[in-house]
Every structure is written in C-alpha cells, then in structure tokens.
Coordinates of C-alpha atoms in Angstrom, one line a residue:
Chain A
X1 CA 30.9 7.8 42.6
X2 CA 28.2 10.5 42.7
X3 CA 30.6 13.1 41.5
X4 CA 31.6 11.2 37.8
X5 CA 30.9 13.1 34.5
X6 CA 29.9 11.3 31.3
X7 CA 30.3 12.2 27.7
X8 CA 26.4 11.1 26.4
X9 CA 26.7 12.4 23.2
X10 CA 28.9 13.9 20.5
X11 CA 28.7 15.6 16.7
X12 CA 31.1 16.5 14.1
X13 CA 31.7 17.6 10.9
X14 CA 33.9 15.5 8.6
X15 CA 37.8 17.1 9.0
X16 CA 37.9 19.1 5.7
X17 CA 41.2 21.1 4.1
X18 CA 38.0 23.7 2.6
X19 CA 34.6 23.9 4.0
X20 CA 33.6 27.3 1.8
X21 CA 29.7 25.8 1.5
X22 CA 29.1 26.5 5.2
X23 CA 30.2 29.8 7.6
X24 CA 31.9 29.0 11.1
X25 CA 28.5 29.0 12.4
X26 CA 26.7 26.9 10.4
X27 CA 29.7 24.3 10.5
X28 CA 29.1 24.3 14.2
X29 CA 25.4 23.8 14.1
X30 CA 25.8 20.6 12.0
X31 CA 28.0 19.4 14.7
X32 CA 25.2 21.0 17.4
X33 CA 22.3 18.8 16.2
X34 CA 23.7 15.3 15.7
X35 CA 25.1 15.8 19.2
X36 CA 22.2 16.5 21.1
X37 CA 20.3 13.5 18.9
X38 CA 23.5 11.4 19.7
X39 CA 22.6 12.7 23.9
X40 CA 19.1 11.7 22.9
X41 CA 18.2 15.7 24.3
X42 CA 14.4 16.5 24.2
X43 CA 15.6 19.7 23.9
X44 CA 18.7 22.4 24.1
X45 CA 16.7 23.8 26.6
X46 CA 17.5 21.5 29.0
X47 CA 21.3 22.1 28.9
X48 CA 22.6 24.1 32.0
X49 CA 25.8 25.6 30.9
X50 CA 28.0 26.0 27.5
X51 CA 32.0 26.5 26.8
X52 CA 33.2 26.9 23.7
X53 CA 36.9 26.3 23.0
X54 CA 38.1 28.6 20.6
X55 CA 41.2 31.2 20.8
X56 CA 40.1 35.2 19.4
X57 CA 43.5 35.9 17.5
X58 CA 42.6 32.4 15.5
X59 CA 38.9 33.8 14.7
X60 CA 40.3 37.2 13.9
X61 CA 37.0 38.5 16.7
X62 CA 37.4 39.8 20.0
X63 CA 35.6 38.8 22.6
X64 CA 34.6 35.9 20.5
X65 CA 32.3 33.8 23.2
X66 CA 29.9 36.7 21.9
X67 CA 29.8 34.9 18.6
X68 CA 28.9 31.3 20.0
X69 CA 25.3 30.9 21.7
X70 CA 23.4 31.1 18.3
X71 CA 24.4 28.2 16.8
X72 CA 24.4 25.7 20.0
X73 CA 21.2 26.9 21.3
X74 CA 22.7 28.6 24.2
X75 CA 20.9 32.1 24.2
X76 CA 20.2 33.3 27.5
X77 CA 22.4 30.4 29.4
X78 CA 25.5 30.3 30.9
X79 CA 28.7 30.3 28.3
X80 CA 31.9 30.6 28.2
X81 CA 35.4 30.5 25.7
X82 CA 38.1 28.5 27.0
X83 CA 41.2 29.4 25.0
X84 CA 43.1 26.4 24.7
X85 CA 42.2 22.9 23.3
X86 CA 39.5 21.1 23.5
X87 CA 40.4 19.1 26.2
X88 CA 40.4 22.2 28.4
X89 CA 37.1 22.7 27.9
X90 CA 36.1 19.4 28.6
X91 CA 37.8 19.6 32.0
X92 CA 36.4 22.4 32.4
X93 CA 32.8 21.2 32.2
X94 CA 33.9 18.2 34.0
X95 CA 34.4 20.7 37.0
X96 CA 31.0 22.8 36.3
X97 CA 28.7 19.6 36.9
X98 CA 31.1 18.7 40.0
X99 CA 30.0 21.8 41.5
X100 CA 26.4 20.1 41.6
X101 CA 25.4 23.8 39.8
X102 CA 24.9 22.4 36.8
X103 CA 24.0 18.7 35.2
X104 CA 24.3 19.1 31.5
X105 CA 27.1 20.9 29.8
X106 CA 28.2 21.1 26.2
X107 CA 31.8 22.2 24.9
X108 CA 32.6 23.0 21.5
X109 CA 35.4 23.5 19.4
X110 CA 35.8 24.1 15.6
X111 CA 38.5 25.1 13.2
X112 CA 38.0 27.4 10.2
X113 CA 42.2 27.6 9.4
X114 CA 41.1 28.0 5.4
X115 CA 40.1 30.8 6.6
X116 CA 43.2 32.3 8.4
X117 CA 45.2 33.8 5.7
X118 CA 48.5 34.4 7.7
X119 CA 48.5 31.5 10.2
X120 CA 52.3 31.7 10.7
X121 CA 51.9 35.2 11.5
X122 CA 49.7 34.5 14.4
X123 CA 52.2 31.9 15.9
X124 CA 54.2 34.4 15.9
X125 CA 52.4 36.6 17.5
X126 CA 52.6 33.6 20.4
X127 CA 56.2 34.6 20.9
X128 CA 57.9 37.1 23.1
X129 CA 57.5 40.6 21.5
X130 CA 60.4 41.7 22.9
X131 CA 63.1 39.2 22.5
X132 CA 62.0 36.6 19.8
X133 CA 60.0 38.1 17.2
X134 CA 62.2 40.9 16.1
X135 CA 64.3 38.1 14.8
X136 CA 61.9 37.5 12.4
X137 CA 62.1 33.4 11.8
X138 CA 59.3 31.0 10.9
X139 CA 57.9 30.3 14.2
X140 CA 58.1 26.7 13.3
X141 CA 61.9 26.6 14.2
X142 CA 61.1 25.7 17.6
X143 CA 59.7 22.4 16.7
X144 CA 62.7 22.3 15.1
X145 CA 64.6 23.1 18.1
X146 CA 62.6 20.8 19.9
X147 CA 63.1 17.9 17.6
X148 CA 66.8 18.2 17.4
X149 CA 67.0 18.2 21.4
X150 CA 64.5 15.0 21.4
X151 CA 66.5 12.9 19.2
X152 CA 69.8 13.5 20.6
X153 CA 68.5 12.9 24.2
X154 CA 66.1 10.1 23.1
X155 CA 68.3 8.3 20.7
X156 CA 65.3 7.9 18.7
X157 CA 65.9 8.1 15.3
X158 CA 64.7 10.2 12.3
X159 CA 63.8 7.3 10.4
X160 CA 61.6 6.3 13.5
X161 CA 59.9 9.6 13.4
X162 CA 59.1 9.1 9.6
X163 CA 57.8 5.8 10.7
X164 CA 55.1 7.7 12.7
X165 CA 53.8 9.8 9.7
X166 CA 53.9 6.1 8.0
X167 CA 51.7 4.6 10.2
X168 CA 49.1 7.5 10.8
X169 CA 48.7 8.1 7.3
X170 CA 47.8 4.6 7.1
X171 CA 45.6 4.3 10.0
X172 CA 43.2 7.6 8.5
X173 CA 42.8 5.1 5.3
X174 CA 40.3 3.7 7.5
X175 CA 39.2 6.3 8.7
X176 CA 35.9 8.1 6.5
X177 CA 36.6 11.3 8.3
X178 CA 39.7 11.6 7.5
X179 CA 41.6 13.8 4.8
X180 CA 44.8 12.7 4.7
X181 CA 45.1 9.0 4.9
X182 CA 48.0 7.5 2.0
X183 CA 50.6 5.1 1.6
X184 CA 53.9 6.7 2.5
X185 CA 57.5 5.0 2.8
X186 CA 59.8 6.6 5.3
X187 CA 61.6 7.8 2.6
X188 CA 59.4 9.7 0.8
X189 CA 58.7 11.7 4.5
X190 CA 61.9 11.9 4.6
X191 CA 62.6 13.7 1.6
X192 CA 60.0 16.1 1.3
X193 CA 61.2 19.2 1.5
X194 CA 62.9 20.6 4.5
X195 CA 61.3 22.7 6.7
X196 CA 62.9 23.3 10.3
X197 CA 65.0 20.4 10.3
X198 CA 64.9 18.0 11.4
X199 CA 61.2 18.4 10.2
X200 CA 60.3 17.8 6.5
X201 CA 57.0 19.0 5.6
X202 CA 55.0 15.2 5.3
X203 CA 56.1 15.1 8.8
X204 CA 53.7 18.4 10.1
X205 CA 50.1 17.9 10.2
X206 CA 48.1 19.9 8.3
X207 CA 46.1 22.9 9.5
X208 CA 42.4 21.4 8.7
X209 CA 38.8 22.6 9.1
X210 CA 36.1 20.7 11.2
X211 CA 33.9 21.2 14.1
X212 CA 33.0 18.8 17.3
X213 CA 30.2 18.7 20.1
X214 CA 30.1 17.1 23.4
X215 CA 27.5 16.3 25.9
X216 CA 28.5 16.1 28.9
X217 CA 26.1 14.6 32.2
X218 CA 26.4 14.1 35.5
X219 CA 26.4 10.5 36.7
X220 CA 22.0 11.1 37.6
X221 CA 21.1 11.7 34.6
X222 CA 24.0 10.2 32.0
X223 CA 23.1 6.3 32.2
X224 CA 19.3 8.1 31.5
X225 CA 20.3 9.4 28.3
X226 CA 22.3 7.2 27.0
X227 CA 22.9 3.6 27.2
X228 CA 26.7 3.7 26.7
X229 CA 28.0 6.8 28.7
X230 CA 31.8 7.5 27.9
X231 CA 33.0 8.1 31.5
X232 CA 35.8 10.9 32.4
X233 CA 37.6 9.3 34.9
X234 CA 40.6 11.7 35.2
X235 CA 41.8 14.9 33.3
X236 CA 44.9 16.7 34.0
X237 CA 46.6 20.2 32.6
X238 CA 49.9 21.0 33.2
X239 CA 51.5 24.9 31.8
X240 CA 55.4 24.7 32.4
X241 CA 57.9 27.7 31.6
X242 CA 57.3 28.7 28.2
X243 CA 60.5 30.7 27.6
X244 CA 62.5 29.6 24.8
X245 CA 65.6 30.6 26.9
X246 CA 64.9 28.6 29.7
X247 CA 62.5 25.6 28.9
X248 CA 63.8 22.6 30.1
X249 CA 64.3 21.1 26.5
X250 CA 65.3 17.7 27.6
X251 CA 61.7 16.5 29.3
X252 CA 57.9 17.1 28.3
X253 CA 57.2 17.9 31.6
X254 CA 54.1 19.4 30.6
X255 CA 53.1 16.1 29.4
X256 CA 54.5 13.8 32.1
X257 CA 52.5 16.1 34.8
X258 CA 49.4 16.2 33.2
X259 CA 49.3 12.4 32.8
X260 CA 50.6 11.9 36.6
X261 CA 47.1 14.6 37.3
X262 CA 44.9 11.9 35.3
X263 CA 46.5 8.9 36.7
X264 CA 45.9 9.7 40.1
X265 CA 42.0 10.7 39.6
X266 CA 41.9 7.5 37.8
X267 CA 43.5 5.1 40.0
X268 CA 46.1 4.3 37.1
X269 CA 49.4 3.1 38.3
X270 CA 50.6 1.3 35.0
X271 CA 49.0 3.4 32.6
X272 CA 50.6 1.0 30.0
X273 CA 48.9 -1.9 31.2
X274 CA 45.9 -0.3 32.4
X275 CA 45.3 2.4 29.2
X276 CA 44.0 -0.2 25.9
X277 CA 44.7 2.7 23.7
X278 CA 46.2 6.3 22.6
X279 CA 44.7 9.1 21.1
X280 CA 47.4 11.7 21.6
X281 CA 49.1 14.6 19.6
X282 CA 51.0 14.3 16.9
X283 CA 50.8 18.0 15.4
X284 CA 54.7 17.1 14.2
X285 CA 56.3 13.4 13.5
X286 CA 58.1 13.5 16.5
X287 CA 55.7 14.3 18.9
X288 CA 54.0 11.5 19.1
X289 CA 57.2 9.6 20.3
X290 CA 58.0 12.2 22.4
X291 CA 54.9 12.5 24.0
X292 CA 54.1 8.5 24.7
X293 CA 57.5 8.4 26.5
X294 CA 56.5 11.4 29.2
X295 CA 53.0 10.0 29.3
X296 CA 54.7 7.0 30.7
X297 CA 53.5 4.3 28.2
X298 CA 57.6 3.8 27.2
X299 CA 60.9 4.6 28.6
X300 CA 63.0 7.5 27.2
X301 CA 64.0 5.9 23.9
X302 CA 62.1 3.2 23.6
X303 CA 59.0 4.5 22.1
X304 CA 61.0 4.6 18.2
X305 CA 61.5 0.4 19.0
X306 CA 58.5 -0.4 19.7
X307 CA 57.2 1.6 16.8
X308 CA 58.8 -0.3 14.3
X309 CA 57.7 -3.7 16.0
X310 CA 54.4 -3.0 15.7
X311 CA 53.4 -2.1 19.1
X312 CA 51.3 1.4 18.0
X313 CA 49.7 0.1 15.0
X314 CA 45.6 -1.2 15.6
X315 CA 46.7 -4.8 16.3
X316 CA 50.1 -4.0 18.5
X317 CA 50.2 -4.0 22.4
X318 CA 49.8 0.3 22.4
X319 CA 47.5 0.7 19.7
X320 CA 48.3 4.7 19.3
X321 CA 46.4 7.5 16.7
X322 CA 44.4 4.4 15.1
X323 CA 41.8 7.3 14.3
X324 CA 45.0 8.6 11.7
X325 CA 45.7 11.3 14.4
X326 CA 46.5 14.9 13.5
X327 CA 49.2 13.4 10.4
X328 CA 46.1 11.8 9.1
X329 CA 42.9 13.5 9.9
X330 CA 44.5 17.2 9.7
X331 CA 45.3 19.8 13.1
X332 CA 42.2 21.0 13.4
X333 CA 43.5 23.5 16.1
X334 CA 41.5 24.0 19.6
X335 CA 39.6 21.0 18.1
X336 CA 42.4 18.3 17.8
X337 CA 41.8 16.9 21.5
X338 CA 37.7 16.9 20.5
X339 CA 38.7 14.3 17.2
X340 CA 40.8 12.8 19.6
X341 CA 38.0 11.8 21.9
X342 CA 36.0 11.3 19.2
X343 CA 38.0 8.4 18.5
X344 CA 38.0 7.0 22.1
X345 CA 34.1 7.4 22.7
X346 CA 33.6 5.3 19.1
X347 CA 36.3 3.1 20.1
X348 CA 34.6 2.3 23.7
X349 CA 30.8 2.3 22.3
X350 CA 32.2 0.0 19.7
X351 CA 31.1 2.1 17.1
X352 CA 34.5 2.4 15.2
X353 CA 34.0 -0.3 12.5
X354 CA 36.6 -1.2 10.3
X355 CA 39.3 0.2 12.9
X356 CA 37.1 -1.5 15.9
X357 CA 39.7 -2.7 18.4
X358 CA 39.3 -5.6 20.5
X359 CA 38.1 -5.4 23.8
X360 CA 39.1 -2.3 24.4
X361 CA 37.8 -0.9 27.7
X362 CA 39.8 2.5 28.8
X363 CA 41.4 5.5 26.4
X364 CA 43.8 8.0 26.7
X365 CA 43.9 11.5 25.2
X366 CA 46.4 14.1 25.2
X367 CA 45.9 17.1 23.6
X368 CA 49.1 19.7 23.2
X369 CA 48.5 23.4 23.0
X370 CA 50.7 24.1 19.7
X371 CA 53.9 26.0 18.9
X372 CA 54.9 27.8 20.9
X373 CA 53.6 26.7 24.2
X374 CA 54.5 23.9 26.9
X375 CA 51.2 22.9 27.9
X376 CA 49.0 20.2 27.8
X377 CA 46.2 18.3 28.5
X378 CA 45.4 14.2 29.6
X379 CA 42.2 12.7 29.4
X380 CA 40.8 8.9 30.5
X381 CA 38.6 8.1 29.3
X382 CA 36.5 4.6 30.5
X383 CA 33.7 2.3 29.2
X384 CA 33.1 1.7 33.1
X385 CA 31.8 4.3 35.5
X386 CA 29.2 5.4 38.4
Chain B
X1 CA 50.4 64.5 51.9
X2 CA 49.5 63.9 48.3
X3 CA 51.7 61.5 47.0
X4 CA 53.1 62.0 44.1
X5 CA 52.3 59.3 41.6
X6 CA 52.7 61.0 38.1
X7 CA 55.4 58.7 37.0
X8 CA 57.5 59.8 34.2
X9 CA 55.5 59.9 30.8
X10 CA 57.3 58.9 27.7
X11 CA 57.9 61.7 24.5
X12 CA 58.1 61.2 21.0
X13 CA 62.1 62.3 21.0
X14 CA 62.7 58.9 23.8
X15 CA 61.7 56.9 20.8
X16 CA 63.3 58.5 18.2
X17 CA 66.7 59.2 19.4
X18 CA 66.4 55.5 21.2
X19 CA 66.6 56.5 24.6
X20 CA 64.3 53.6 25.3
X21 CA 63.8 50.2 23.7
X22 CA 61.2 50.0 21.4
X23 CA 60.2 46.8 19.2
X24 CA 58.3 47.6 16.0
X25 CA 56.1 45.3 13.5
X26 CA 53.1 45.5 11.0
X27 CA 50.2 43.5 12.1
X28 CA 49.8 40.5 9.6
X29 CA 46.7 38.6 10.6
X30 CA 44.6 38.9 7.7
X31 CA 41.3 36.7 7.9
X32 CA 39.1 35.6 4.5
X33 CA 35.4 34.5 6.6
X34 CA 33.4 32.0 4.3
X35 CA 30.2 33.8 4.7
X36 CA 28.3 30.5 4.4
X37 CA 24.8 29.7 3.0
X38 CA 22.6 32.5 4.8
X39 CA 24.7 35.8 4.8
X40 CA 26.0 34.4 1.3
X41 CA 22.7 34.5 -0.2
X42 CA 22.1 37.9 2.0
X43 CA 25.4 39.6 0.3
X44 CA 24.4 38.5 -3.1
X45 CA 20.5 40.2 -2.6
X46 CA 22.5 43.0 -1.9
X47 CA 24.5 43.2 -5.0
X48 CA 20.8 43.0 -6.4
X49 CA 19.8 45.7 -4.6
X50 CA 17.2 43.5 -2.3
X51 CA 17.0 42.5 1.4
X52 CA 16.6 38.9 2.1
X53 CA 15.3 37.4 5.2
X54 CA 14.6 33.9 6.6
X55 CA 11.5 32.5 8.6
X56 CA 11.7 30.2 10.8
X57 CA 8.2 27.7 10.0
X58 CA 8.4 26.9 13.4
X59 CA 8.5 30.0 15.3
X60 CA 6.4 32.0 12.7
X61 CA 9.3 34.9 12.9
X62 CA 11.3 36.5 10.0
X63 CA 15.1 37.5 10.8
X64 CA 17.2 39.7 9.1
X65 CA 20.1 39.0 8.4
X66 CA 19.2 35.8 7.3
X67 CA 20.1 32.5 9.0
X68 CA 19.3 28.9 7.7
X69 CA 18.8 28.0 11.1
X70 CA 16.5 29.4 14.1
X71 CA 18.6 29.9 17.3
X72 CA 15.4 29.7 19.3
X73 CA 13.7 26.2 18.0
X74 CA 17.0 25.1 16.4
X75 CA 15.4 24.0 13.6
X76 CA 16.5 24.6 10.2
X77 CA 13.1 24.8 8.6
X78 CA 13.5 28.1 7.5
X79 CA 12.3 29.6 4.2
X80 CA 13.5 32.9 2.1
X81 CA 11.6 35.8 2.2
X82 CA 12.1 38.8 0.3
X83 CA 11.8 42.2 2.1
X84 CA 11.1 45.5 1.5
X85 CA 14.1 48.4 1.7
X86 CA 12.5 50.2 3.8
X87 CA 11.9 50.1 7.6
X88 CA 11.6 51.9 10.9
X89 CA 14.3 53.2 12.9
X90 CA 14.3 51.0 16.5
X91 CA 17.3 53.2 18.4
X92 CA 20.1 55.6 16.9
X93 CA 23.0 57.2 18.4
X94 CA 24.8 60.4 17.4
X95 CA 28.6 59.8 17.6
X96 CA 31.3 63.2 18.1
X97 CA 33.6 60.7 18.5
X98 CA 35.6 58.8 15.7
X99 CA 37.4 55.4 15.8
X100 CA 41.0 57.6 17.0
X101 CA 39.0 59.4 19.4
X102 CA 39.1 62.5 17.3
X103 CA 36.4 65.0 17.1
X104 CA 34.3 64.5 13.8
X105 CA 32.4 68.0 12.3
X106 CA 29.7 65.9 10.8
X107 CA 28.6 63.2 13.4
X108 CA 28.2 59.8 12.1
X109 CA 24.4 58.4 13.1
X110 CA 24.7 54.6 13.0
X111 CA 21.0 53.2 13.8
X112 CA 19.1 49.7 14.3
X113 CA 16.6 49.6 11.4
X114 CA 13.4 47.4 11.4
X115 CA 13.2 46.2 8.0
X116 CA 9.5 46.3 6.8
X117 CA 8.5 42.8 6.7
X118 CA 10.6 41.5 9.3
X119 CA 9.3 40.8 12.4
X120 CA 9.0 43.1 15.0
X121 CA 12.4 44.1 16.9
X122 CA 14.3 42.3 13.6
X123 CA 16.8 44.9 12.0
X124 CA 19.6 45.3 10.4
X125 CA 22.6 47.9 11.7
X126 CA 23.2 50.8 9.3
X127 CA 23.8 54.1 9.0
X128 CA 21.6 57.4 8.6
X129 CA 22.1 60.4 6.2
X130 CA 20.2 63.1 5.0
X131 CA 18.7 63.8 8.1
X132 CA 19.2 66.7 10.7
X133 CA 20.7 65.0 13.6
X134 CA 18.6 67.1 16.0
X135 CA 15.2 65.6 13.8
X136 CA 15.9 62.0 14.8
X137 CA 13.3 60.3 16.7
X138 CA 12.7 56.7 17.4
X139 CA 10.5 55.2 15.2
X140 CA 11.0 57.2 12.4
X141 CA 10.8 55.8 8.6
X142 CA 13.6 55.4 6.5
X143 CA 14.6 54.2 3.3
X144 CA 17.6 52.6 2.0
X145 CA 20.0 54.6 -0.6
X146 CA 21.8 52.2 -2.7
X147 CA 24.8 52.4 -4.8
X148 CA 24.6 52.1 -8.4
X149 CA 23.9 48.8 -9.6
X150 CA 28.3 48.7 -11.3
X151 CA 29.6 49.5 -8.2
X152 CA 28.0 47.3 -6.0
X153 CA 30.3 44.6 -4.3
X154 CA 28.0 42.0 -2.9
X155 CA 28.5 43.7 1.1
X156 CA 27.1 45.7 2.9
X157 CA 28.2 49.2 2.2
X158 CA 26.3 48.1 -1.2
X159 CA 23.8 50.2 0.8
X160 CA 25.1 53.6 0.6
X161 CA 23.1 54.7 3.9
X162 CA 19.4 55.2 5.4
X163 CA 17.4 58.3 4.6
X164 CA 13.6 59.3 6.2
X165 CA 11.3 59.8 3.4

C-alpha cells in the first residue's frame, strides 16, 4: 500500500453569508495556517506541489492560478487551478503524490459569492450560447426540470424532499460553523415562495463564503505528521452529456459512475454496509435523495422512506449531511466537496463533538459540479490505511 | 501548388441582413472585491493622499502594496509604515498601442515605481506624465501627482500619475 495518500491536515474559515473584514486572500491564509499547524508542517517550504480549486468566471480574473501562491506560501513551486470542486482537486493531488514526483501537496478552495454581484448571470453563462441562453430564463429552471423528472420517475415525494431541508437545517444546529441551522416544518419549505417548481426557495442552498486547506501526504511521510492520517482510499469523477436536449434525465449517471470509480479503488461492494456515513451534495432539496439512490446507498425510490424513518439523521442506519450539508452550512461553490470532507476527517479523528457519531470508521463524499453540469465527484474516505 | 486556404471571411452586411445566425447579449458579470484589511487601509492612505506599506518583522522587508501577511515567512507579524510619494522608476514601457489595438498619438508610459522607503525592487505599477517619452531612463526619480483632496475616491487613480522632478 505504498501508493496511498493521506489527508494530514486541514483549515477553514467558518462558512459566512458576508466576510467584508477579510479579501479573498486573506480569507485563504486563515485557512493556510491552521492547516499546516493541523499537518504539524515545520514549514511551507517543505510542500512539493499546490492546486487551487477555483473557477475564473466565479473570481471575475483570468488566469486566476496567478492570484493564488501568495497566500499559501507557494511562490516559486509547482501550482495549479483545477476548475471544478474541491473534490477534483483532491483527486488530483491524490494522483501527483502517486506519480512518486511529489510527497506533499495542498489543495485549496474558497468562495467569495458576496462578492459576485450577478451570480445567475454566470450560470448562465454555463449554458449553450447558441440554443439556450437566448431564451433568456433563470438558469435555475433546470433544477427545476430535473426535479420534476426525479419525482415522477422516483415516486419520491415533495414532502420527502422538504423533509431533507428539515433535517439538514437541523443537523447545522450543531454544527458551530454553520450559518444556516433552524427548525423548519415541511410546510413552511414548502411554502416559501416558488422558485422553479417544484423548488421553493428554503429548499436551494444558499450561495455562502468560506475557505478550506488540505494537506495531503504520501503514505512515508503521513503516519510522520500526523497521528490520525485521513486515508483516500478511492476517488472517482464522472462528466456525462451535458446537453439539455439530450441528457438522460431519468438516471444520475454521473453520480452512479463516479461512485462505481471509488468503489472499486476501495474494495467496496456494499457501499451501504461498508460506507458509516454521507457527506454528499445537497445544493437543491432533492438532490440529496437523488443522489444517495445513484450512489447506490438505496434503491430508486426508496431513499424518501427511509428518510422519514430516520435512517439519514445522526443516529439512523445512513447517517447523511450530519455536518448540516450545503441546506445548512451554505454552497460555498468549488468549496462544498472541501466542507464536505471537512466533516468526514472530524468525523473519523473523532474530533466532531456534539455531532460525534459512533464508531464510525469509513466516509463518503460526493461533490456535484452545479447547474448546469452533469458531473461529479466520489470520495472514501477511511480511518484505516497503509 | 499553393493551396488555397483563405476561407470565406464574414462582412458586416452577413450580419445585418441575417444571412448568418448570430446570438447577441450584454455581458452581466459584475464583481464587488472586498478589498480586505491591507489594500483597505492602502485605498484609504490614498484618499489621504499617503502611501502605506507593511514590513514584515521577520524578514526585515517593506512591501508595497501592503499585505498583513509576508508570503515568504508567512508570518503575519507585519507592521505599517508610512512611505514617501516619491520613488525611482525600476522599468517602463512606451505603449502605441491601445486596449482596441488602435494607434494612440500620445503613448501611454505605464512604469514599475520603487517607492522611497520600500525595500529595494518593492513598487507600485503606475503611470508616467510630464515626461518626454524619448527622456526616460531606468532609474529615474519621480514623484507622485495627486488629485485634489474632494475628488479623491479612495483608489488608485487617486494618484493622478508619476512625474520626474
């Protein structure tokens, strides 16, 4: 097992709506330096490479991987942007230290939306030029779209996709990083006001600020750093067909592929049984449903069920977004996968106090790209590794 | 044989009497930056018609614009230090061309200045003025040529330009 990667260390800022006290780059050296103390680093100077997750439309900079070195102490070293989610990135730097060029990589992802004035206008920009965005609609209408198709293929129900904003909200009470957390009823998400419908707006998460650093080490030198490595047994990223013409709007394949990726790197072949918890995207209500079912955890349907028994909240079977998830902690754009993880490496180091679940030895994360794409990302995540 | 490989160039009159497809829309990504602690306090020295720099304790260096954090030690024991408005010029260039690619009569003379007491190689990027472009010389002294003190905004064009004196 020479070739595994371990997360050694992590920072973060606290998810905020507004962060005007600090600029992008000084949220991201906050993060910076309570990771490397977390990795127990005697110095940046030892790290061998650097990818920063970030896309250049969201920053309003081109060539924005220009902007990043300062702040993580990565002048004059090797670094990178990976536009996507966090997740990317950290499969990424799982596959730089597997190339035996480099031991020690950091990835880093922040969101400043409080300071993207037209955010819809740059999903929109995300759609085809020449056939969708002369029509001029909200480009939230394809979660809409999607929602509509979910439901009628899933028999889940919109009451069961309340349920979901319900629980999460609930969840981020516990949760000190959190921004969000309340006491909803499924009827208050339900009638807040209409968005796309299905959608209502409690049921979107909310676009948020924050910033996240990761360590990452190769199995020499992780168990040397620190003394309870988070170990990256399998990651997985799937792009299917985009087109809103001719997506396949009755399966997340992007999600079901990207799991099948990770479970095979892992060795999982019941990822329900095998997988202690979920830390997976939930950018819209339904989501989360929809993407629990193509990750495999429950058949086509059966996710909304088990929902309402109990089996995703903290002391249920498939304990799923106990962190409060996007609904409760805020979409903090190519960071969501990163406060994902975060979750799972507290979780597994047992460092998640009044949310600490029992014995839990193995995480998933899934991270989704956003509206309008069909792509995602899966990540296990193990206490148990080289 | 030359092959012929000019292709068929578009003309205003395609577009306009729609003999091709055409898609049109006004970019709307409009970005407000927090500037943050250090080019926050920067901007407002400005408005004040000063140039504030940081040093980093550690590294014994002064950098303008400032930064409450040293990328080199990574550190953020840094402390404020007022400098001067004047400094040297470090490179320049003399620019024909504008941001359209159309000729300009009057070239623009953008320029790395050293600000005086800074540390050596620190600068900020300006502009030049009052200067023959043909006397322009690395290393040359300049000065900064503020706006009045009402119509300064708090950025950077609160310095008019960069004159040798």
């Amino acid at each position: 097992m020479s070739n595994s990667v371990a997360i050694v260390g992590v920072g973060y800022t606290p998810t905020r709506k507004l962060t005007p006290e600090v600029s992008y780059k000084e949220m991201i050296y906050e993060a910076c330096v309570r990771a490397y103390h977390d990795a127990n680093l005697a110095s940046h100077r030892d790290i061998d490479g650097f990818i920063s997750c970030a896309e250049d439309f969201l920053e309003g900079t081109s060539i924005f991987d220009e902007y990043t070195p300062d702040q993580l102490g990565g002048i004059q070293k090797p670094m990178h942007t990976i536009s996507g989610d966090t997740l990317l990135g950290l499969a990424t730097a799982v596959m730089n230290i597997r190339t035996g060029l480099q031991q020690l990589v950091v990835v880093e992802a922040h969101s400043k939306a409080s300071n993207i004035k037209t955010l819809d206008a740059i999903l929109h920009y995300a759609t085809d030029p020449i056939l969708t965005r002369p029509l001029h609609l909200n480009p939230h209408f394809i979660a809409g779209l999607e929602m509509q198709r979910f439901l009628d293929i899933s028999k889940n129900t919109l009451e069961q996709c309340a349920e979901v904003v319900v629980k999460n909200k609930r969840n981020a009470l516990k949760n000190d990083l959190s921004t969000y957390g309340t006491r909803l009823t499924t009827r208050e998400v339900l009638s807040s006001e209409p968005t796309s419908t299905p959608l209502t707006q409690l049921q979107h998460a909310e676009p948020t600020d924050g910033a996240i650093v990761f360590v990452l080490a190769s199995s020499k030198i992780a168990k040397k750093m620190n003394r309870t490595p988070v170990w990256i047994k399998g990651c997985g990223w799937i792009s299917d067909a985009p087109s809103l013409e001719t997506r396949d709007w009755n399966r997340c394949a992007y999600a079901a592929l990207s799991a099948q990726m990770a479970y095979r790197q892992a060795g999982i072949r019941n990822p329900k049984k095998q997988i202690d918890f979920f830390e997976i995207d939930d950018t819209f209500s339904y989501k989360e449903l929809e993407h629990l079912e193509a990750l495999g955890i429950y058949e086509t349907g059966k996710s909304g069920k088990a929902l309402l028994q109990g089996a995703l909240d903290p002391d249920g079977k498939t304990p799923t977004n106990v962190s409060g998830g996007s609904l409760g902690m805020g979409h903090v754009l190519e960071a969501t996968g990163g406060f994902r993880t975060l979750e799972i490496v507290k979780q597994l180091r047992a460092e998640a106090g009044p949310r600490q679940l029992d014995k839990v030895k193995t995480g998933l994360a899934f991270s989704w790209r956003g509206l309008p794409t069909t792509s995602g990302v899966t990540m296990i995540y193990s206490q148990k590794g080289a | 044989m030359r092959m012929n490989l000019e292709g068929t160039s578009l003309k205003r009159e395609d577009i306009d009497s729609k003999r091709v497809l055409t898609t049109r829309f006004r970019s709307n990504a409009f970005y407000a930056w927090d500037t943050g602690r250090g080019i926050g306090r920067y901007l407002q020295g400005l408005k004040a018609g000063e140039i504030w720099g940081t040093h980093c304790d550690t590294c014994n260096r002064t950098v303008v614009p400032p930064r409450i954090f040293c990328e080199r030690c990574m550190k953020n024991q840094v402390s404020w230090v007022k400098l001067q408005d004047t400094g040297i010029i470090n490179t320049f260039s003399i620019c024909y061309v504008n941001w359209d690619a159309s000729r300009v009569e009057e070239p623009h003379l953008p320029a790395v200045i050293e600000i005086d007491g800074a540390s050596q190689g620190h600068g900020i990027l300006h502009v030049l003025d009052e200067v023959n472009p043909k006397d322009l010389k690395i290393g040359m002294k300049v000065k900064a040529v503020w706006k009045r003190p009402e119509e300064r905004n708090a950025d950077i064009t609160d310095i008019l330009y960069w004159k040798p004196y």
